[in-house]
Short mmCIF file of C-alpha atoms in Angstrom, two decimals:
data_model
loop_
_atom_site.label_atom_id
_atom_site.label_comp_id
_atom_site.label_asym_id
_atom_site.label_seq_id
_atom_site.Cartn_x
_atom_site.Cartn_y
_atom_site.Cartn_z
CA MET A 1 -0.12 0.07 -0.01
CA SER A 2 3.08 2.39 -0.51
CA SER A 3 3.53 4.90 -3.51
CA ASN A 4 6.62 6.25 -5.04
CA GLN A 5 5.63 9.79 -4.94
CA GLN A 6 7.90 12.38 -3.50
CA GLY A 7 7.14 14.08 -0.16
CA GLU A 8 9.68 15.86 2.22
CA GLY A 9 8.61 18.23 5.18
CA LYS A 10 5.11 16.62 5.64
CA SER A 11 3.14 14.77 8.00
CA PHE A 12 2.73 11.02 7.49
CA LEU A 13 -0.87 11.20 9.16
CA LYS A 14 -4.04 12.78 8.35
CA TRP A 15 -5.15 14.22 11.59
CA ALA A 16 -8.54 15.95 12.27
CA GLY A 17 -7.92 19.61 13.31
CA GLY A 18 -4.19 19.28 11.92
CA LYS A 19 -2.59 22.33 10.57
CA THR A 20 -1.16 20.85 7.26
CA ARG A 21 -2.81 23.29 4.90
CA TYR A 22 -1.74 26.26 7.19
CA ALA A 23 1.67 25.25 8.19
CA ASP A 24 3.14 27.75 6.13
CA GLN A 25 1.11 30.27 7.24
CA LEU A 26 1.82 29.61 11.02
CA ALA A 27 5.59 29.35 10.12
CA ALA A 28 5.40 32.70 8.70
CA ILE A 29 4.56 34.34 12.04
CA ALA A 30 7.33 32.37 14.08
CA PRO A 31 9.17 34.69 16.53
CA PRO A 32 12.19 36.31 14.33
CA SER A 33 14.39 34.09 16.21
CA TYR A 34 14.12 31.27 18.87
CA GLY A 35 15.85 28.54 20.26
CA ARG A 36 14.04 25.10 20.93
CA TYR A 37 10.83 24.66 19.41
CA PHE A 38 7.90 22.85 21.27
CA GLU A 39 4.69 21.24 20.11
CA PRO A 40 2.84 19.91 23.11
CA PHE A 41 -0.41 18.97 21.26
CA MET A 42 1.46 17.42 18.27
CA GLY A 43 -1.27 15.67 16.50
CA SER A 44 0.16 15.30 13.01
CA ALA A 45 2.94 17.76 14.04
CA ALA A 46 2.50 19.54 10.90
CA LEU A 47 4.18 22.95 11.94
CA PHE A 48 7.30 20.69 13.32
CA PHE A 49 7.62 19.20 9.48
CA GLU A 50 6.94 22.43 8.01
CA LEU A 51 9.56 24.39 10.05
CA GLY A 52 12.41 21.47 10.14
CA HIS A 53 13.70 23.17 13.32
CA ALA A 54 16.88 21.12 14.36
CA ASP A 55 16.09 21.55 18.25
CA SER A 56 12.42 20.28 18.92
CA SER A 57 10.29 18.64 21.43
CA LEU A 58 6.96 17.07 20.38
CA SER A 59 4.57 15.81 23.09
CA ASP A 60 0.82 14.83 23.43
CA ALA A 61 -1.54 13.51 26.03
CA ASN A 62 -2.38 10.50 23.38
CA PRO A 63 -0.03 7.61 24.32
CA GLU A 64 -0.85 5.82 20.98
CA LEU A 65 0.04 8.70 18.68
CA VAL A 66 3.39 9.23 20.88
CA ILE A 67 4.52 5.67 20.60
CA CYS A 68 3.59 5.75 16.67
CA PHE A 69 6.09 9.11 16.17
CA GLN A 70 8.64 7.21 18.40
CA GLN A 71 8.43 4.01 16.43
CA VAL A 72 8.47 5.79 12.97
CA ALA A 73 11.84 7.44 14.16
CA LYS A 74 13.14 4.30 15.29
CA ASP A 75 12.59 1.91 12.31
CA PRO A 76 10.05 3.00 9.72
CA GLU A 77 11.15 -0.01 7.29
CA LYS A 78 9.66 -2.12 9.93
CA ILE A 79 6.41 -0.29 10.25
CA MET A 80 5.87 -0.12 6.37
CA ALA A 81 6.38 -4.07 6.27
CA LEU A 82 3.66 -4.17 9.03
CA LEU A 83 1.39 -2.05 7.00
CA ASP A 84 1.94 -3.88 3.90
CA ASP A 85 0.32 -6.97 5.40
CA MET A 86 -2.85 -5.18 6.50
CA PRO A 87 -5.77 -5.51 4.38
CA ASN A 88 -7.99 -2.54 3.51
CA ASN A 89 -11.66 -3.87 4.57
CA ARG A 90 -14.15 -3.72 7.17
CA GLU A 91 -13.62 -7.01 8.75
CA PHE A 92 -9.93 -6.37 9.25
CA TYR A 93 -10.57 -2.68 10.32
CA ASN A 94 -13.23 -3.45 12.96
CA ALA A 95 -10.87 -6.42 14.26
CA GLU A 96 -7.71 -4.01 14.49
CA ARG A 97 -10.00 -1.30 15.82
CA SER A 98 -11.22 -3.59 18.80
CA LYS A 99 -7.58 -4.48 19.79
CA ASN A 100 -6.37 -3.49 23.33
CA PRO A 101 -3.21 -1.62 21.75
CA GLU A 102 -1.38 -2.63 25.54
CA ASP A 103 -1.45 -6.00 24.57
CA LEU A 104 0.59 -5.26 21.39
CA SER A 105 4.42 -4.58 20.58
CA ASP A 106 5.10 -0.75 20.01
CA PHE A 107 5.61 -1.46 16.46
CA ASP A 108 2.43 -3.02 16.28
CA ARG A 109 0.54 -0.24 17.99
CA ALA A 110 2.39 2.32 15.83
CA ALA A 111 1.38 0.60 12.71
CA ARG A 112 -2.13 0.17 13.96
CA VAL A 113 -2.21 4.16 14.55
CA ILE A 114 -1.49 4.69 10.96
CA TYR A 115 -3.56 2.02 9.47
CA LEU A 116 -6.93 3.25 11.58
CA ASN A 117 -6.01 6.78 10.63
CA LYS A 118 -5.87 6.08 6.71
CA THR A 119 -8.75 3.92 6.83
CA GLY A 120 -10.92 5.25 9.36
CA PHE A 121 -13.83 7.87 8.60
CA ARG A 122 -12.31 11.07 7.52
CA GLY A 123 -8.77 10.50 9.57
CA LEU A 124 -10.44 11.04 13.19
CA TRP A 125 -9.05 9.85 16.15
CA ARG A 126 -11.65 9.52 18.80
CA VAL A 127 -12.02 7.33 21.74
CA ASN A 128 -14.98 6.59 24.37
CA ARG A 129 -14.75 7.44 28.06
CA LYS A 130 -12.84 3.93 28.42
CA GLY A 131 -10.37 4.55 25.96
CA GLY A 132 -11.73 2.62 23.11
CA PHE A 133 -11.10 3.92 19.74
CA ASN A 134 -14.78 3.93 17.96
CA VAL A 135 -14.55 5.80 14.85
CA PRO A 136 -16.34 3.86 11.90
CA TYR A 137 -14.69 2.28 8.96
CA GLY A 138 -14.07 4.79 6.04
CA GLU A 139 -13.98 2.72 2.99
CA TYR A 140 -11.10 4.70 1.39
CA ASP A 141 -9.20 3.06 -1.38
CA ARG A 142 -5.84 5.04 -0.94
CA PRO A 143 -2.18 4.21 0.26
CA TYR A 144 -1.58 3.73 4.05
CA TYR A 145 1.78 5.66 3.70
CA ASN A 146 3.93 7.43 1.16
CA ARG A 147 7.37 5.88 1.65
CA SER A 148 9.45 9.26 0.64
CA THR A 149 7.15 10.84 3.12
CA LEU A 150 7.78 8.35 5.85
CA LEU A 151 11.32 8.21 5.54
CA ALA A 152 11.83 11.87 5.77
CA ALA A 153 9.72 11.83 8.57
CA SER A 154 11.72 9.47 10.28
CA ALA A 155 14.98 11.40 9.78
CA ALA A 156 13.24 14.78 11.04
CA LEU A 157 12.20 12.76 14.32
CA LYS A 158 15.20 10.71 15.03
CA PRO A 159 17.14 13.95 16.94
CA THR A 160 13.60 14.99 18.19
CA GLU A 161 12.44 14.50 21.80
CA ILE A 162 8.96 12.70 21.68
CA GLN A 163 7.06 12.52 24.87
CA HIS A 164 4.02 11.49 26.50
CA ARG A 165 3.07 14.17 28.90
CA ASP A 166 0.34 17.02 29.53
CA PHE A 167 1.01 20.34 27.82
CA GLU A 168 1.55 21.94 31.26
CA ALA A 169 5.00 19.76 31.55
CA ALA A 170 6.03 20.96 28.27
CA LEU A 171 5.45 24.55 28.78
CA LYS A 172 7.22 24.26 32.02
CA LYS A 173 10.38 22.90 30.28
CA ALA A 174 10.41 25.70 27.74
CA ALA A 175 13.17 28.26 28.54
CA PRO A 176 13.36 31.99 27.68
CA GLY A 177 13.67 32.58 23.88
CA ASP A 178 12.17 28.97 23.22
CA TRP A 179 8.99 29.00 21.14
CA VAL A 180 5.79 26.92 21.86
CA TYR A 181 3.29 26.31 19.23
CA LEU A 182 -0.04 24.97 20.80
CA ASP A 183 -2.84 23.50 18.89
CA PRO A 184 -5.27 22.21 21.68
CA PRO A 185 -8.62 20.49 21.02
CA TYR A 186 -10.76 23.45 20.19
CA ILE A 187 -13.54 25.12 22.02
CA PRO A 188 -16.79 23.70 20.40
CA LEU A 189 -18.50 26.17 17.81
CA SER A 190 -21.92 24.44 19.29
CA GLN A 191 -22.99 22.25 21.93
CA PHE A 192 -23.39 19.54 18.89
CA SER A 193 -19.61 19.67 18.43
CA ASP A 194 -17.54 16.84 19.91
CA PHE A 195 -14.40 16.33 18.13
CA LYS A 196 -12.25 16.76 21.44
CA ARG A 197 -11.95 13.25 22.91
CA TYR A 198 -8.85 12.19 21.53
CA THR A 199 -8.09 10.87 24.95
CA ALA A 200 -10.32 8.94 27.36
CA GLY A 201 -10.42 12.20 29.38
CA GLN A 202 -12.15 15.11 27.56
CA PHE A 203 -10.50 18.64 27.00
CA GLY A 204 -13.22 21.11 28.52
CA GLU A 205 -13.43 24.61 29.57
CA GLU A 206 -11.36 23.98 32.46
CA ASP A 207 -8.67 22.73 30.51
CA GLN A 208 -8.52 25.67 28.18
CA ARG A 209 -8.22 28.02 31.25
CA ARG A 210 -5.76 25.87 32.54
CA LEU A 211 -4.03 26.36 29.33
CA ALA A 212 -4.38 30.11 29.42
CA SER A 213 -2.76 30.23 32.88
CA ALA A 214 0.15 28.07 31.89
CA MET A 215 0.87 30.08 28.61
CA LEU A 216 0.76 33.45 30.72
CA GLU A 217 3.32 31.64 33.29
CA ALA A 218 5.62 30.55 30.22
CA SER A 219 5.27 34.29 28.88
CA SER A 220 6.40 35.68 32.15
CA ARG A 221 9.44 33.90 31.67
CA GLY A 222 10.46 34.96 28.40
CA VAL A 223 8.98 32.13 26.30
CA HIS A 224 7.44 32.84 22.96
CA VAL A 225 3.76 31.39 22.66
CA THR A 226 1.49 31.12 19.87
CA MET A 227 -1.95 29.16 20.29
CA THR A 228 -4.67 28.45 17.63
CA ASN A 229 -8.24 27.87 18.64
CA SER A 230 -11.62 28.48 17.36
CA ASP A 231 -13.46 31.70 16.65
CA THR A 232 -15.59 32.00 19.53
CA PRO A 233 -16.58 34.43 22.25
CA LEU A 234 -15.32 32.09 24.93
CA ALA A 235 -11.97 31.72 23.19
CA LEU A 236 -11.52 35.52 23.13
CA GLU A 237 -12.42 35.77 26.84
CA ILE A 238 -10.19 32.99 28.15
CA PHE A 239 -7.14 34.05 26.16
CA SER A 240 -7.78 37.84 26.43
CA ASP A 241 -4.12 38.38 27.72
CA PHE A 242 -2.83 37.70 24.24
CA GLN A 243 -2.63 39.37 21.00
CA VAL A 244 -5.04 37.69 18.45
CA ALA A 245 -5.46 37.54 14.72
CA ARG A 246 -7.76 35.45 12.54
CA MET A 247 -6.70 32.81 9.86
CA ALA A 248 -8.94 31.71 7.41
CA THR A 249 -9.35 27.97 7.30
CA ARG A 250 -11.44 25.04 5.87
CA ARG A 251 -13.35 22.37 7.83
CA ASP A 252 -13.02 19.23 5.92
CA ILE A 253 -14.62 17.29 8.68
CA ASN A 254 -17.99 18.84 7.57
CA LEU A 255 -19.88 17.12 4.89
CA GLN A 256 -21.78 19.97 3.71
CA SER A 257 -19.03 21.56 1.52
CA GLN A 258 -20.69 25.00 1.58
CA SER A 259 -20.40 25.04 5.42
CA ARG A 260 -16.67 24.16 5.54
CA GLY A 261 -15.47 27.94 5.51
CA SER A 262 -14.30 29.25 8.88
CA TRP A 263 -12.02 31.07 10.76
CA ASP A 264 -9.81 30.14 13.48
CA LEU A 265 -8.15 32.56 16.19
CA VAL A 266 -4.13 32.86 16.45
CA PHE A 267 -3.14 34.24 19.61
CA THR A 268 0.40 35.22 20.38
CA ASN A 269 2.61 36.90 23.21
CA TYR A 270 4.84 38.86 20.63
CA GLU A 271 4.37 41.20 17.71
CA CYS A 272 4.39 38.96 14.52
CA ASN A 273 4.33 40.28 10.66
CA LEU A 274 1.02 38.72 9.39
CA PRO A 275 1.27 37.53 5.88
CA GLU A 276 -1.96 39.84 5.09
CA ARG A 277 -3.43 42.74 6.65
CA GLY A 278 -6.91 44.08 6.22
CA LYS A 279 -10.33 44.55 7.40
CA ALA A 280 -11.94 41.39 9.04
CA ASN A 281 -14.33 39.77 6.76
CA PRO A 282 -17.65 40.83 7.28
CA LEU A 283 -19.18 37.70 6.64
CA ALA A 284 -17.19 35.83 9.28
CA SER A 285 -18.17 35.84 12.76
CA SER A 286 -18.80 39.41 14.22
CA ALA A 287 -16.34 38.63 17.33
CA LEU A 288 -13.48 40.40 15.79
CA PRO A 289 -15.08 43.29 13.80
CA GLU A 290 -11.62 45.45 14.07
CA HIS A 291 -8.92 42.69 14.18
CA LYS A 292 -6.41 41.67 11.45
CA ASP A 293 -6.93 38.87 9.20
CA LEU A 294 -4.41 36.25 8.80
CA ALA A 295 -5.71 34.93 5.68
CA LEU A 296 -4.78 31.78 3.64
CA PHE A 297 -7.74 31.78 1.59
CA ASN A 298 -11.23 33.10 2.42
CA LEU A 299 -14.32 30.94 1.35
CA GLN A 300 -17.45 33.16 1.13
CA LYS A 301 -21.02 31.91 1.99
CA GLN A 302 -22.60 30.27 -1.14
CA ASP A 303 -25.49 32.73 -1.41
CA ASP A 304 -22.49 35.65 -1.60
CA ALA A 305 -20.15 33.53 -4.14
CA PRO A 306 -19.76 35.66 -7.43
CA LYS A 307 -20.79 34.40 -10.57
CA ALA A 308 -17.41 33.10 -12.20
CA SER A 309 -18.79 34.42 -15.77
CA GLU A 310 -19.16 37.79 -14.03
CA VAL A 311 -15.63 37.85 -12.65
CA ARG A 312 -13.98 36.44 -15.91
CA ALA A 313 -15.97 39.12 -17.83
CA TRP A 314 -14.76 41.85 -15.40
CA SER A 315 -11.15 40.53 -15.51
CA ARG A 316 -10.71 40.45 -19.25
CA GLY A 317 -12.42 43.92 -19.24
CA VAL A 318 -9.38 45.49 -17.25
CA GLY A 319 -6.84 43.37 -19.20
CA VAL A 320 -6.53 40.62 -16.81
CA GLU A 321 -6.05 37.12 -18.17
CA VAL A 322 -7.98 34.23 -16.53
CA PRO A 323 -8.58 30.55 -17.51
CA ALA A 324 -11.82 29.68 -19.46
CA ARG A 325 -12.33 27.02 -17.16
CA GLY A 326 -11.67 25.90 -13.55
CA ARG A 327 -11.24 27.50 -10.15
CA LEU A 328 -10.60 31.30 -10.26
CA ARG A 329 -7.64 32.39 -8.00
CA PRO A 330 -8.34 33.88 -4.77
CA GLU A 331 -6.56 37.32 -5.37
CA ILE A 332 -8.75 37.92 -8.80
CA ILE A 333 -11.85 37.26 -6.89
CA SER A 334 -10.59 39.70 -4.23
CA ALA A 335 -10.00 42.56 -6.78
CA TRP A 336 -13.30 41.86 -7.98
CA ARG A 337 -14.71 42.18 -4.50
CA ALA A 338 -12.81 45.45 -4.42
CA ALA A 339 -13.90 47.06 -7.25
CA GLN A 340 -17.60 45.98 -6.74
CA SER A 341 -17.24 47.88 -3.34
CA GLU A 342 -16.18 50.94 -5.11
CA GLY A 343 -18.61 50.72 -8.00
CA GLU A 344 -16.03 49.91 -10.57
CA THR A 345 -17.19 46.55 -11.82
CA ASP A 346 -19.09 47.72 -14.75
CA SER A 347 -15.61 49.24 -16.12
#
């Protein structure tokens, strides 16, 4: 189930809530200089792989994830061999899902994490209160791993500290001048959201407040901290001691494509150069009407989306070449919107 495509600087896991799409944006707002890099909620460790920082520390409260990363660092060839013997079908998936990982060797546990991650529904890692993995089979016909990506990940992970620990312990280890990026389970956008159960213990409001306190303590010692969370009034209240910006994101966990556009909040304790500045999108939530955007792309509400033919006609009218078919570049749509707001779209 391997492939021969090239892949370096990428995670080998598809993690719900992971930052693979936005790793370059987050890397762009790193402190100008920093010592050691910490990622206490490592998930897929997308930013770690994007940065390629030599002196790094990864950790997570999910023991299966930690063991997986440790074994990928140790012997990726052995893990790939185990994965090659694992069939992609519902019967085998359900049998693998029901296993008690503590009865397995560390290498088998690592291969199980990758297998379940790539064959389970939408890459979710969710457990019940007893710690049992309970994500349904996803019926995906795709490779479990990319050989080049896994080998590159192993090389990056070999000199890296990888530990099973709480975020507070990681923040306490950070020294003045170090940089800590925190990507905790997000504050739910609604009462029906429940994608925070990556471990048997849920990550609730109390933990978010504990995180804010730990960030403030680290900040008082001269540690650079960056944290991403949901665009909610509660997040703004809990992390009000930090500078905040918005980052346009996409929620692939949502099956309705028109509902996938969203915003994350990015909190820092230092001034950072945002890749883009401007007025906050009025179509996003109104929690931050005057804050700057940290924009990767900006998904508009479906009923506000411009007609492609109209944008193409305007573009050609002002001398901008656009393809006759296919997706229009975000900057073209942004320019059309700017012209529209100034009453110039008829020119």
